[in-house]
Every structure is written in C-alpha cells, then in structure tokens.
PDB file of C-alpha atoms in Angstrom:
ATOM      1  CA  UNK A  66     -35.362  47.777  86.746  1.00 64.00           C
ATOM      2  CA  UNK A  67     -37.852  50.380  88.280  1.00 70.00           C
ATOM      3  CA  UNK A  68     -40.667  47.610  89.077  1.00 73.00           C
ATOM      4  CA  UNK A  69     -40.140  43.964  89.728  1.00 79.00           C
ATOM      5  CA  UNK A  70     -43.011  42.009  88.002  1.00 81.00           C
ATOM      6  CA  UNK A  71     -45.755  39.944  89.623  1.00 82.00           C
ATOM      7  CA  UNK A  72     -48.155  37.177  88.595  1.00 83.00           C
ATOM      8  CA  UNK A  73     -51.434  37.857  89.506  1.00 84.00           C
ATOM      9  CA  UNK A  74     -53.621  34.734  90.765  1.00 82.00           C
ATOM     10  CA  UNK A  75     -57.335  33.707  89.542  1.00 81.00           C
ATOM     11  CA  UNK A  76     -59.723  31.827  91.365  1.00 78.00           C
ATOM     12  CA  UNK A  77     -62.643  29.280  88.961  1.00 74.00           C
ATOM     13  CA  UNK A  78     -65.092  27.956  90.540  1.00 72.00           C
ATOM     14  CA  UNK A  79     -66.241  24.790  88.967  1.00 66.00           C
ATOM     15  CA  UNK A  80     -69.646  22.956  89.163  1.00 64.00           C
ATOM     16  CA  UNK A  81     -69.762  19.355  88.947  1.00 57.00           C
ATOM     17  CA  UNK A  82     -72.516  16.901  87.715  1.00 54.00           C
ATOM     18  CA  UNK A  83     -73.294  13.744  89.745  1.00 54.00           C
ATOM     19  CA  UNK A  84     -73.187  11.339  87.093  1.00 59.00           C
ATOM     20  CA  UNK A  85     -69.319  11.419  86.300  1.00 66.00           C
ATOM     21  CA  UNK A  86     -66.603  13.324  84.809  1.00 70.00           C
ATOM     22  CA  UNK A  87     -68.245  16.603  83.087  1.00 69.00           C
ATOM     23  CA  UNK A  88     -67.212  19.980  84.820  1.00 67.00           C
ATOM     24  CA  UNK A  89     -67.820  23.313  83.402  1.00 67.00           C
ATOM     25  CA  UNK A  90     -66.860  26.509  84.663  1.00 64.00           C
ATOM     26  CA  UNK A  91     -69.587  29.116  86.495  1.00 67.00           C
ATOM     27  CA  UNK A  92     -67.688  31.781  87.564  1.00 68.00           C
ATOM     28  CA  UNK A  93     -63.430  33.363  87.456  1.00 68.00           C
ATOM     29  CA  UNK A  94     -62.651  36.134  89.342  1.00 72.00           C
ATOM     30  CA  UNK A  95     -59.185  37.967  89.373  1.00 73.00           C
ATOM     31  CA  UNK A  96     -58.441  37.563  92.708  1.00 77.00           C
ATOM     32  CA  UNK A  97     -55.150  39.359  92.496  1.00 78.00           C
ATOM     33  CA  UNK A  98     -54.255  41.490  89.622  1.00 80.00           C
ATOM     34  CA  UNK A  99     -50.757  40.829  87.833  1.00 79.00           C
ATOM     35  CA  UNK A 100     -47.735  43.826  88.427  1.00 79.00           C
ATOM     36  CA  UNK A 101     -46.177  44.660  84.865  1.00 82.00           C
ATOM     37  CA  UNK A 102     -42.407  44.653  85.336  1.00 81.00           C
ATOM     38  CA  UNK A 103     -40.946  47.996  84.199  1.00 78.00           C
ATOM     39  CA  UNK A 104     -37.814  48.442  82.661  1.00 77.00           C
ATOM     40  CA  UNK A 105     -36.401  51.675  81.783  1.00 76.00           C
ATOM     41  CA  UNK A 106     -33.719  52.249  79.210  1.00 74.00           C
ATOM     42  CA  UNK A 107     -31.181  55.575  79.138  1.00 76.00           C
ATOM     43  CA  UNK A 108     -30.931  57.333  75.769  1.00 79.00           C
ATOM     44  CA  UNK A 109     -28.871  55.655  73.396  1.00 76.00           C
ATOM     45  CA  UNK A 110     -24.812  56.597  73.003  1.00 72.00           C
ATOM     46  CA  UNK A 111     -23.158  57.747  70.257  1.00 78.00           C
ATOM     47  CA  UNK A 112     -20.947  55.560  68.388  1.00 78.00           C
ATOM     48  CA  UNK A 113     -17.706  54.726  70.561  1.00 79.00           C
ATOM     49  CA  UNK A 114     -14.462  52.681  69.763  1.00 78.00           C
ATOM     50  CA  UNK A 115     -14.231  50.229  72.833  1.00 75.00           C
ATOM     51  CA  UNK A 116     -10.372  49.780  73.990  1.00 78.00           C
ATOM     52  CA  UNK A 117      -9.592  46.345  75.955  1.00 80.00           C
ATOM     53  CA  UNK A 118      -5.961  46.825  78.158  1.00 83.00           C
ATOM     54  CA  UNK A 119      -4.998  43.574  79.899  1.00 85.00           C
ATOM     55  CA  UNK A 120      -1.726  42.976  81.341  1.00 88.00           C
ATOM     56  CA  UNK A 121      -0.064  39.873  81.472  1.00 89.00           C
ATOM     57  CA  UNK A 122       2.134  38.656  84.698  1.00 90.00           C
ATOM     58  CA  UNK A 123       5.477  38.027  85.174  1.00 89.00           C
ATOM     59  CA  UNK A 124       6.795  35.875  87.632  1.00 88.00           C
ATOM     60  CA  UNK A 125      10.048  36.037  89.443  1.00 86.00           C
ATOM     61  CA  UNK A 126      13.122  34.160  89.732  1.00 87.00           C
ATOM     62  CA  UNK A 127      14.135  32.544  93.024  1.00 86.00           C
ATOM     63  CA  UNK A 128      18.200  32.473  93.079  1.00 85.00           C
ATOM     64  CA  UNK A 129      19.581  30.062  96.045  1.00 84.00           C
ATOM     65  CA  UNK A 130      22.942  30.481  97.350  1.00 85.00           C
ATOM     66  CA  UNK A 131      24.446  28.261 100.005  1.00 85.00           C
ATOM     67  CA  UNK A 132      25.633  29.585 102.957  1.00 86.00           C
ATOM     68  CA  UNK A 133      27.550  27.526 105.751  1.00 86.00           C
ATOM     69  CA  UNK A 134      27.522  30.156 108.072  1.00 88.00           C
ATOM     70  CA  UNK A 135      23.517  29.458 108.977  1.00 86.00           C
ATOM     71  CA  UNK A 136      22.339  27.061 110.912  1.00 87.00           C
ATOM     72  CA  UNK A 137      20.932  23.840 109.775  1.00 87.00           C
ATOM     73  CA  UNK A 138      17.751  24.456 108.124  1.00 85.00           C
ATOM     74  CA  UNK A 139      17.916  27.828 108.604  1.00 86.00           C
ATOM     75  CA  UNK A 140      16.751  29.982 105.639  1.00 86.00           C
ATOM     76  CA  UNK A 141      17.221  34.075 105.273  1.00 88.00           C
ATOM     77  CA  UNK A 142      15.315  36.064 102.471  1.00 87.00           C
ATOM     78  CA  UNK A 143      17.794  39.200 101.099  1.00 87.00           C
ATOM     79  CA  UNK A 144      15.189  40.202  98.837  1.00 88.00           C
ATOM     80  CA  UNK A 145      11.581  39.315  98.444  1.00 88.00           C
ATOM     81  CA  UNK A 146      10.245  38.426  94.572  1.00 88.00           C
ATOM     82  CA  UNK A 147       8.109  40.223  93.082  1.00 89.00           C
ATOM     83  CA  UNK A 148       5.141  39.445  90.319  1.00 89.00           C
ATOM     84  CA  UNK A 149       5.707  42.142  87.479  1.00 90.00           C
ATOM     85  CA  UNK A 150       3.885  43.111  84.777  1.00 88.00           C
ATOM     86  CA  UNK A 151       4.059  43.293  81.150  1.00 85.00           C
ATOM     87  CA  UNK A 152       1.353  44.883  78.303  1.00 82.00           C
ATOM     88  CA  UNK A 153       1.073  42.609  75.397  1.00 73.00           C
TER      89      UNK A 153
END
C-alpha cells in the first residue's frame, strides 16, 4: 500500500422553522477533503508450477533399563531422543 486512505468530513448547516419539525439544508461545505487509498500492483508473473514440501515428525522411543546400582530415585540419561523427520 503506497497511501493509507482517509474519509474526509462535511459540515451542513441546517435552518429550522419555529413551528415544528421541517428542516432544510442552506449550506455543506467540505470541511476536510477525503485521501484516496493507493494501491500499487507489480507486473504480473509468468505462469509457474507451485511445489508444497512439508515434512512430517517422528518421535522417539524412550527405552528404560533398571539399574540397582543408582540410588533411589535416581535417574541417568545415556542418550538424549531425538524428533526426526520424514518427507511424505
């Protein structure tokens, strides 16, 4: 967008009989003109094939072994899991 748009604003000024509801209009003035908005558009592109690549996740196994050598509670990580990933 090169220019944002803005209204513009109009002020009536209205005269009013005494003897009720009829109103007519004496005078408008434009008060404060309206901005266009401008848009500006690149030159068209040729024909292209569009190519979509996703990739799907693979989670990892978690393998437990007991050991009675560690203490109560205790918990050691050999090897941290990774997520892999896999093209469909």
């Amino acid at each position: 967008m090169v220019q944002q748009g803005v209204n513009g604003e109009r002020t009536y000024t209205a005269k009013f009989t005494s003897t009720g509801d009829q109103a007519a209009v004496v005078e408008t003035e434009d008060t404060k003109d309206p901005v266009e908005e401008i848009i500006e558009y690149g030159p068209r592109l040729d024909d292209q094939e569009l190519v979509t690549e996703t990739t799907r996740k693979i989670p990892f196994d978690t393998q437990i072994i007991s050991d009675d050598t560690l203490a109560a509670g205790t918990q050691v990580v050999d090897k941290q899991g990774v997520v892999g990933e896999k093209k469909p």
